[in-house]
Amino acid sequence: MRLKFLSVSSLRLKIILSGLAVFAVAGASMLLAVDFVLQSASDQETQRAVSINQALLSSALTPLVAVADVGALQELATDLVQRSNLAWVSVQDEQGIRLAEAGSPSLSSVSVHEIPLVLAEHTYGRARFGIDHGAFDLASKKALARLVAVIVALLAVGAITQVLIASRITRRLVVLRDAAQAVAQGQWQTQVDTAGTDEIADVAKAFSLMGAAIALRMEAVLEAQSRLQRVVESLSEGVLFHDAAGNLLECNDAATQLLGLDRTQMQRQSAPPAGWKMVHPNGAEVTRDDLPNHRALAQRAMVVRQIMKLALPDGTERWLSANATPLSQPGQDALYGAVTSLTDVTDHVLAQERARHSQMELERKVAQRTQHLQDALARLQLLQVELVEAQNLRRWVPWWRYIARAQHTHRCGGNVCFVAA
C-alpha cells in the first residue's frame, strides 16, 4: 500500500510542481519586466533632470565664475542643494581649483555629472553636480516588494489549485488502476465511473468497453478451453504439454495410465520408481534428449511414430508409439513448448512379433519340405538312372541266353536241354 501511495503522490507531486514552476516562471518574468520598466523610467527621469540642471547651472554659475565671486558661488551652491533635487554641487575654475562645494557625492543613490561653464565661447571652469534618485529607487523597491507579495500570493493560490486538480485527477487514475488490476486478476466484468466529458472520462469509457470485450473473449476462450479439455480427457491416447525447457505443464489421465506415473512424479522430473524403465526397440535406454518432446524442440520438426518399450515395476511391458510437435506463436520463430501424444501399440507390436515368428516357422517348414522334395527328387533321378541301366541290360539278355543254350546243348551231346535262364 505504501508503494501505491508513493506512486500516486509522485504523479500528484509532478502535477503540483509543474504548475508551481509555471507560476514561478511567470512571476519571475513579471518581476524582470517591472524592474526593467522602473529602471528605464529612472534613467529617463535622471536624464531629464540632468538636462534641466545643466541649463540652470550653466546660466547661474558661469557669470559668478567669470568674476571669481567665491562667496556668491558658495551661497548659490548651498541654496541649490537645499532647494532642488541636486545632492551635490562642486565648482572649479579653468585651472581646476575648487571655488565652491555643497552636499556630498558619496551616497550610493547619487549619480554624478559634469558640465563646462562657457560664456562668449570662453570656458571659465567646470561644474560637477550629483542628482539624488534615492526617492525614486525607494518607490521602485516598494513597488517590487508589493509585486513579489502578489506573486507569492498567486503561487500559494496556484499551489492550492494544483493540489485540488491533481487530487481529482489522481483519484480517478487510482480508480482506473484498481479496475485494471481487477481485470488482470480475472474480474473481467469490472466497470468504472464514466461520468464527465474530459479525457479521463474518455479513458474510463474506453476501459469499460475494453473490459466488456475482454469478458466476452475470455468467456469464449474458457468455453473453448473447457471443450478442448473434455476432448483431451476423453482420448484413449495420452497427451502431454511441455514448455520450451521440457517441463511438464499438463497431461490427461490416459498419459499417466500409459506411463505408470502420476502427475507429481512427471512434473517434478524426479527419478522414476525402481523397475520403471524405457528403452528403444534395440534395447538401448531412452535418455532425456531421446524423449519425443526434446527431439521436436531440438530439431524444430515433428517427431512421428517413435516406438519405445516401457517396463513397469510390476513386470508389465508396454510398447508405446509417440508423436511430438513443436509449438510456436503465429509469425514468431521462438518455440514455447511441445505437445506429445502416446498410443499403446503393445497388441500391434506383439502381433507383429507373432506374425514374424509364424513367418519364420513357415519359412523353416517350407525350407525343410523343400529339402525333403529335393532329396526325393534326387532319389527319383537315381532310380531313373538305374531303370535306364536295367533297360539297357535287358537288351542283351536274349543273346546271352542263346549263347548259354548253345553251350549247354554242346555239353549234352547234341540233345536239347531246357535250362531256365
Coordinates of C-alpha atoms in Angstrom, one line a residue:
M1 CA 0.0 0.0 0.0
R2 CA 2.9 2.4 0.7
L3 CA 4.3 1.9 -2.7
K4 CA 0.9 2.5 -4.3
F5 CA 0.6 5.7 -2.2
L6 CA 4.0 6.9 -3.2
S7 CA 3.4 6.3 -6.9
V8 CA 0.1 8.3 -6.7
S9 CA 1.8 11.0 -4.7
S10 CA 4.6 11.1 -7.2
L11 CA 2.2 11.9 -10.0
R12 CA 0.4 14.4 -7.9
L13 CA 3.7 16.0 -6.9
K14 CA 4.7 16.3 -10.5
I15 CA 1.5 18.0 -11.4
I16 CA 1.8 20.4 -8.5
L17 CA 5.5 21.2 -9.2
S18 CA 4.8 21.7 -12.9
G19 CA 2.0 24.2 -12.0
L20 CA 4.2 26.0 -9.5
A21 CA 7.1 26.1 -12.0
V22 CA 4.8 27.8 -14.5
F23 CA 3.6 30.3 -11.9
A24 CA 7.2 30.9 -10.7
V25 CA 8.4 31.5 -14.3
A26 CA 5.5 33.8 -14.9
G27 CA 6.2 35.7 -11.7
A28 CA 9.9 36.0 -12.4
S29 CA 9.1 37.3 -15.8
M30 CA 6.8 39.9 -14.3
L31 CA 9.4 40.9 -11.8
L32 CA 12.0 41.3 -14.5
A33 CA 9.6 43.2 -16.7
V34 CA 8.6 45.6 -13.9
D35 CA 12.2 46.1 -12.8
F36 CA 13.2 46.9 -16.4
V37 CA 10.3 49.4 -16.7
L38 CA 11.3 51.0 -13.4
Q39 CA 14.9 51.2 -14.4
S40 CA 14.0 52.7 -17.7
A41 CA 11.8 55.2 -16.0
S42 CA 14.6 56.1 -13.5
D43 CA 17.1 56.6 -16.4
Q44 CA 14.7 58.8 -18.3
E45 CA 13.9 60.8 -15.2
T46 CA 17.6 61.2 -14.4
Q47 CA 18.3 62.2 -18.0
R48 CA 15.5 64.8 -17.9
A49 CA 16.8 66.2 -14.6
V50 CA 20.4 66.4 -16.0
S51 CA 19.1 68.3 -19.0
I52 CA 17.2 70.8 -16.8
N53 CA 20.1 71.3 -14.3
Q54 CA 22.7 71.7 -17.0
A55 CA 21.0 74.7 -18.4
L56 CA 20.2 76.1 -14.9
L57 CA 23.7 75.6 -13.5
S58 CA 25.4 76.9 -16.7
S59 CA 23.4 80.2 -16.7
A60 CA 23.7 80.7 -12.9
L61 CA 27.3 79.7 -12.2
T62 CA 29.2 80.9 -15.3
P63 CA 28.9 84.7 -14.6
L64 CA 30.0 84.2 -11.0
V65 CA 33.0 82.0 -12.0
A66 CA 34.0 84.7 -14.6
V67 CA 34.2 87.4 -11.9
A68 CA 35.6 84.9 -9.3
D69 CA 32.9 85.7 -6.8
V70 CA 33.6 82.8 -4.4
G71 CA 31.2 83.8 -1.7
A72 CA 28.3 84.1 -4.1
L73 CA 29.2 80.8 -5.7
Q74 CA 29.2 79.1 -2.3
E75 CA 25.9 80.6 -1.3
L76 CA 24.4 79.6 -4.6
A77 CA 25.7 76.0 -4.4
T78 CA 24.3 75.6 -0.9
D79 CA 21.0 77.0 -2.0
L80 CA 20.8 74.7 -5.0
V81 CA 21.5 71.6 -2.8
Q82 CA 18.9 72.6 -0.2
R83 CA 16.1 73.6 -2.6
S84 CA 16.5 71.4 -5.7
N85 CA 16.9 67.8 -6.4
L86 CA 20.7 68.2 -6.5
A87 CA 22.5 66.3 -3.8
W88 CA 26.0 67.8 -4.5
V89 CA 27.4 70.7 -6.4
S90 CA 31.1 71.5 -7.0
V91 CA 32.5 74.4 -9.0
Q92 CA 36.1 74.6 -10.3
D93 CA 37.9 77.3 -12.3
E94 CA 39.7 76.7 -15.6
Q95 CA 42.9 75.7 -13.6
G96 CA 40.9 73.0 -11.7
I97 CA 40.9 75.0 -8.4
R98 CA 37.8 74.3 -6.4
L99 CA 35.8 77.5 -5.9
A100 CA 32.7 76.2 -4.1
E101 CA 31.2 72.9 -3.0
A102 CA 28.0 71.9 -1.2
G103 CA 26.5 68.5 -0.4
S104 CA 28.2 65.1 -0.6
P105 CA 28.7 62.8 -3.7
S106 CA 29.4 59.7 -1.7
L107 CA 25.8 58.5 -1.4
S108 CA 25.0 55.4 -3.4
S109 CA 21.8 56.9 -4.8
V110 CA 23.7 59.9 -6.3
S111 CA 24.7 60.0 -9.9
V112 CA 27.5 62.5 -10.7
H113 CA 27.5 64.6 -13.9
E114 CA 29.9 67.3 -15.2
I115 CA 29.3 70.3 -17.4
P116 CA 31.6 73.0 -18.8
L117 CA 31.0 76.7 -17.8
V118 CA 31.1 78.6 -21.1
L119 CA 30.4 82.2 -21.7
A120 CA 31.0 84.0 -25.0
E121 CA 32.8 80.9 -26.3
H122 CA 35.2 81.0 -23.4
T123 CA 35.4 78.2 -20.8
Y124 CA 35.8 79.7 -17.4
G125 CA 35.7 76.4 -15.5
R126 CA 33.7 73.3 -14.8
A127 CA 30.7 72.4 -12.6
R128 CA 30.1 68.9 -11.2
F129 CA 26.8 68.0 -9.7
G130 CA 25.0 64.9 -8.3
I131 CA 21.4 64.1 -8.7
D132 CA 19.8 62.0 -5.9
H133 CA 17.4 59.4 -7.2
G134 CA 17.0 57.6 -3.8
A135 CA 13.4 58.5 -3.5
F136 CA 12.6 57.0 -6.9
D137 CA 14.7 53.9 -6.0
L138 CA 12.8 53.6 -2.7
A139 CA 9.5 53.8 -4.5
S140 CA 10.7 51.2 -7.1
K141 CA 11.7 48.9 -4.3
K142 CA 8.3 49.3 -2.6
A143 CA 6.6 48.5 -5.9
L144 CA 8.7 45.5 -6.5
A145 CA 8.0 44.3 -2.9
R146 CA 4.3 44.6 -3.4
L147 CA 4.6 42.8 -6.7
V148 CA 6.6 40.0 -5.0
A149 CA 3.9 39.7 -2.4
V150 CA 1.3 39.5 -5.1
I151 CA 3.3 36.8 -6.9
V152 CA 3.8 34.8 -3.7
A153 CA 0.0 35.0 -3.1
L154 CA -0.6 33.9 -6.6
L155 CA 1.8 31.0 -6.1
A156 CA 0.0 30.0 -2.9
V157 CA -3.3 30.1 -4.7
G158 CA -1.9 28.3 -7.6
A159 CA -0.4 25.6 -5.4
I160 CA -3.7 25.1 -3.7
T161 CA -5.5 24.9 -7.0
Q162 CA -2.9 22.5 -8.4
V163 CA -3.3 20.3 -5.3
L164 CA -7.1 20.1 -5.8
I165 CA -6.8 19.5 -9.5
A166 CA -4.0 16.9 -9.0
S167 CA -6.0 15.1 -6.3
R168 CA -9.1 15.0 -8.5
I169 CA -7.0 13.6 -11.5
T170 CA -5.1 11.1 -9.4
R171 CA -8.2 9.9 -7.6
R172 CA -9.8 8.9 -10.9
L173 CA -6.5 7.4 -12.1
V174 CA -6.4 5.3 -8.9
V175 CA -9.9 4.0 -9.7
L176 CA -8.7 3.1 -13.2
R177 CA -5.6 1.4 -11.8
D178 CA -7.6 -0.7 -9.3
A179 CA -10.0 -1.6 -12.1
A180 CA -7.1 -2.7 -14.4
Q181 CA -5.7 -4.8 -11.6
A182 CA -9.1 -6.4 -11.1
V183 CA -9.3 -7.2 -14.8
A184 CA -5.8 -8.7 -14.6
Q185 CA -6.9 -10.9 -11.8
G186 CA -9.8 -12.3 -13.8
Q187 CA -12.6 -10.0 -12.8
W188 CA -13.4 -9.1 -16.5
Q189 CA -16.8 -7.6 -15.8
T190 CA -15.2 -4.7 -13.7
Q191 CA -16.7 -1.3 -14.7
V192 CA -15.7 2.2 -13.7
D193 CA -17.5 5.5 -13.5
T194 CA -17.6 7.1 -17.0
A195 CA -19.3 10.4 -15.9
G196 CA -17.7 13.5 -17.3
T197 CA -16.5 15.0 -20.6
D198 CA -12.8 15.3 -20.1
E199 CA -10.0 13.0 -21.3
I200 CA -10.0 10.8 -18.2
A201 CA -13.7 10.2 -18.7
D202 CA -13.0 9.2 -22.2
V203 CA -10.3 6.8 -20.9
A204 CA -12.8 5.4 -18.4
K205 CA -15.4 4.8 -21.2
A206 CA -12.7 3.1 -23.4
F207 CA -11.7 1.0 -20.4
S208 CA -15.3 -0.1 -19.8
L209 CA -15.7 -1.1 -23.4
M210 CA -12.4 -2.9 -23.3
G211 CA -13.4 -4.8 -20.2
A212 CA -16.7 -5.9 -21.8
A213 CA -14.8 -7.0 -24.9
I214 CA -12.3 -8.9 -22.8
A215 CA -15.0 -10.5 -20.8
L216 CA -16.7 -11.8 -24.0
R217 CA -13.5 -13.1 -25.4
M218 CA -12.4 -14.7 -22.2
E219 CA -15.7 -16.5 -21.9
A220 CA -15.3 -17.8 -25.4
V221 CA -11.7 -18.8 -24.6
L222 CA -12.7 -20.5 -21.4
E223 CA -15.5 -22.3 -23.2
A224 CA -13.1 -23.5 -26.0
Q225 CA -10.6 -24.5 -23.4
S226 CA -13.2 -26.5 -21.5
R227 CA -14.3 -28.2 -24.7
L228 CA -10.7 -29.0 -25.6
Q229 CA -10.0 -30.3 -22.0
R230 CA -13.0 -32.6 -22.3
V231 CA -11.9 -33.8 -25.7
V232 CA -8.3 -34.4 -24.4
E233 CA -9.6 -36.2 -21.3
S234 CA -11.9 -38.4 -23.4
L235 CA -9.0 -39.6 -25.6
S236 CA -7.6 -43.1 -25.1
E237 CA -4.2 -41.7 -26.2
G238 CA -2.0 -39.9 -23.7
V239 CA -1.5 -36.2 -24.4
L240 CA 1.3 -34.2 -22.7
F241 CA 2.2 -30.5 -22.9
H242 CA 5.7 -29.4 -22.2
D243 CA 7.3 -25.9 -22.1
A244 CA 10.4 -24.9 -24.0
A245 CA 12.6 -26.2 -21.2
G246 CA 11.0 -29.7 -21.2
N247 CA 9.0 -29.2 -18.0
L248 CA 5.6 -30.8 -18.0
L249 CA 2.7 -28.3 -17.9
E250 CA -0.3 -30.5 -18.3
C251 CA -1.3 -34.1 -19.3
N252 CA -4.5 -36.2 -19.3
D253 CA -5.3 -39.2 -17.3
A254 CA -4.5 -41.5 -20.2
A255 CA -0.9 -40.3 -20.2
T256 CA -0.5 -41.2 -16.5
Q257 CA -2.0 -44.6 -17.0
L258 CA 0.1 -45.4 -20.1
L259 CA 3.4 -44.2 -18.4
G260 CA 2.5 -45.7 -15.0
L261 CA 3.4 -42.4 -13.3
D262 CA 1.3 -39.8 -11.5
R263 CA 1.4 -36.1 -12.4
T264 CA 3.6 -35.2 -9.4
Q265 CA 6.3 -37.6 -10.5
M266 CA 6.2 -36.3 -14.0
Q267 CA 6.2 -32.6 -13.1
R268 CA 9.0 -32.9 -10.6
Q269 CA 11.1 -34.9 -13.1
S270 CA 12.4 -37.0 -10.2
A271 CA 13.9 -40.4 -10.5
P272 CA 11.3 -43.0 -11.6
P273 CA 10.4 -45.8 -9.2
A274 CA 12.5 -48.9 -9.1
G275 CA 11.8 -51.3 -12.0
W276 CA 10.5 -48.5 -14.3
K277 CA 12.5 -48.3 -17.5
M278 CA 12.0 -47.1 -21.0
V279 CA 14.1 -48.4 -23.9
H280 CA 14.4 -48.3 -27.6
P281 CA 13.4 -51.3 -29.8
N282 CA 17.1 -52.2 -29.9
G283 CA 17.3 -52.3 -26.1
A284 CA 19.2 -49.0 -25.6
E285 CA 17.9 -46.9 -22.8
V286 CA 15.9 -43.8 -23.7
T287 CA 17.7 -40.7 -22.4
R288 CA 16.2 -37.3 -21.7
D289 CA 17.4 -36.0 -25.1
D290 CA 15.8 -39.0 -26.8
L291 CA 12.3 -38.1 -25.5
P292 CA 9.9 -37.1 -28.3
N293 CA 9.3 -33.6 -26.9
H294 CA 13.0 -32.8 -26.6
R295 CA 13.7 -34.1 -30.1
A296 CA 10.9 -32.0 -31.5
L297 CA 12.2 -28.9 -29.8
A298 CA 15.8 -29.6 -30.7
Q299 CA 15.0 -30.4 -34.3
R300 CA 12.2 -27.8 -34.7
A301 CA 10.3 -30.5 -36.5
M302 CA 7.6 -33.1 -35.9
V303 CA 8.6 -36.5 -34.5
V304 CA 6.4 -39.3 -35.9
R305 CA 5.9 -42.8 -34.6
Q306 CA 8.8 -43.1 -32.2
I307 CA 8.5 -46.6 -30.8
M308 CA 9.6 -47.2 -27.2
K309 CA 9.3 -50.1 -24.8
L310 CA 8.2 -49.4 -21.3
A311 CA 9.0 -51.7 -18.4
L312 CA 6.8 -51.2 -15.3
P313 CA 7.7 -52.1 -11.7
D314 CA 5.1 -54.9 -11.7
G315 CA 6.9 -56.6 -14.5
T316 CA 4.4 -55.5 -17.2
E317 CA 5.9 -54.5 -20.5
R318 CA 4.2 -52.0 -22.7
W319 CA 5.0 -50.7 -26.2
L320 CA 4.3 -47.0 -26.9
S321 CA 4.2 -45.0 -30.1
A322 CA 4.9 -41.3 -29.7
N323 CA 4.3 -38.3 -31.9
A324 CA 5.6 -34.8 -30.9
T325 CA 5.0 -31.4 -32.4
P326 CA 6.9 -28.2 -31.5
L327 CA 4.6 -25.2 -30.7
S328 CA 5.2 -21.5 -31.6
Q329 CA 3.1 -18.4 -31.8
P330 CA 1.9 -17.4 -35.3
G331 CA 4.5 -15.2 -37.0
Q332 CA 7.2 -15.9 -34.4
D333 CA 10.2 -18.2 -34.6
A334 CA 10.6 -18.8 -30.9
L335 CA 9.2 -22.1 -29.6
Y336 CA 7.3 -22.0 -26.4
G337 CA 6.7 -25.7 -25.9
A338 CA 5.7 -29.1 -27.5
V339 CA 2.7 -31.4 -27.4
T340 CA 3.2 -35.2 -27.3
S341 CA 0.7 -37.9 -28.0
L342 CA 1.2 -41.5 -26.7
T343 CA -0.5 -44.6 -28.1
D344 CA -0.4 -48.1 -26.7
V345 CA 0.7 -50.3 -29.6
T346 CA 1.5 -53.4 -27.4
D347 CA -1.0 -55.6 -29.2
H348 CA 0.2 -54.4 -32.6
V349 CA 3.9 -55.0 -31.7
L350 CA 3.1 -58.4 -30.2
A351 CA 1.0 -59.3 -33.2
Q352 CA 3.9 -58.3 -35.4
E353 CA 6.2 -60.4 -33.4
R354 CA 3.9 -63.4 -33.6
A355 CA 3.5 -62.9 -37.3
R356 CA 7.2 -62.7 -37.6
H357 CA 7.7 -65.9 -35.6
S358 CA 4.9 -67.6 -37.6
Q359 CA 6.6 -66.4 -40.8
M360 CA 9.9 -67.7 -39.6
E361 CA 8.4 -71.0 -38.7
L362 CA 6.6 -71.2 -42.0
E363 CA 9.8 -70.4 -43.8
R364 CA 11.6 -73.1 -41.8
K365 CA 9.0 -75.7 -42.6
V366 CA 9.0 -74.6 -46.3
A367 CA 12.7 -74.9 -46.3
Q368 CA 12.5 -78.4 -44.7
R369 CA 9.8 -79.6 -47.1
T370 CA 11.8 -78.2 -50.0
Q371 CA 14.8 -80.1 -48.7
H372 CA 12.7 -83.3 -48.5
L373 CA 11.4 -82.7 -52.0
Q374 CA 14.9 -82.1 -53.2
D375 CA 16.1 -85.4 -51.6
A376 CA 13.1 -87.3 -53.1
L377 CA 13.8 -85.8 -56.4
A378 CA 17.4 -86.9 -56.1
R379 CA 16.4 -90.4 -55.3
L380 CA 13.9 -90.4 -58.2
Q381 CA 16.6 -89.3 -60.5
L382 CA 18.9 -92.1 -59.2
L383 CA 16.1 -94.6 -59.8
Q384 CA 15.6 -93.3 -63.3
V385 CA 19.3 -93.8 -63.9
E386 CA 19.1 -97.4 -62.5
L387 CA 16.0 -98.1 -64.6
V388 CA 17.7 -96.9 -67.8
E389 CA 20.6 -99.1 -67.0
A390 CA 18.3 -102.1 -66.3
Q391 CA 16.5 -101.5 -69.6
N392 CA 19.8 -101.4 -71.4
L393 CA 20.8 -104.6 -69.7
R394 CA 17.6 -106.4 -70.8
R395 CA 18.5 -105.8 -74.5
W396 CA 21.4 -108.1 -74.1
V397 CA 19.6 -110.9 -72.2
P398 CA 18.4 -112.9 -75.4
W399 CA 21.9 -113.1 -76.8
W400 CA 23.2 -114.2 -73.5
R401 CA 20.5 -116.8 -73.2
Y402 CA 21.2 -118.1 -76.8
I403 CA 24.9 -118.4 -76.1
A404 CA 24.2 -120.2 -72.8
R405 CA 21.7 -122.6 -74.5
A406 CA 24.2 -123.4 -77.3
Q407 CA 26.9 -124.1 -74.8
H408 CA 24.5 -126.3 -72.8
T409 CA 23.5 -128.3 -76.0
H410 CA 27.1 -128.9 -76.8
R411 CA 27.7 -130.3 -73.4
C412 CA 24.6 -132.5 -73.6
G413 CA 25.9 -134.3 -76.7
G414 CA 23.5 -132.8 -79.1
N415 CA 20.4 -133.4 -77.0
V416 CA 18.3 -130.4 -76.4
C417 CA 18.2 -129.4 -72.8
F418 CA 16.0 -126.7 -71.5
V419 CA 17.6 -124.8 -68.8
A420 CA 15.8 -121.9 -67.1
A421 CA 17.5 -118.7 -67.9

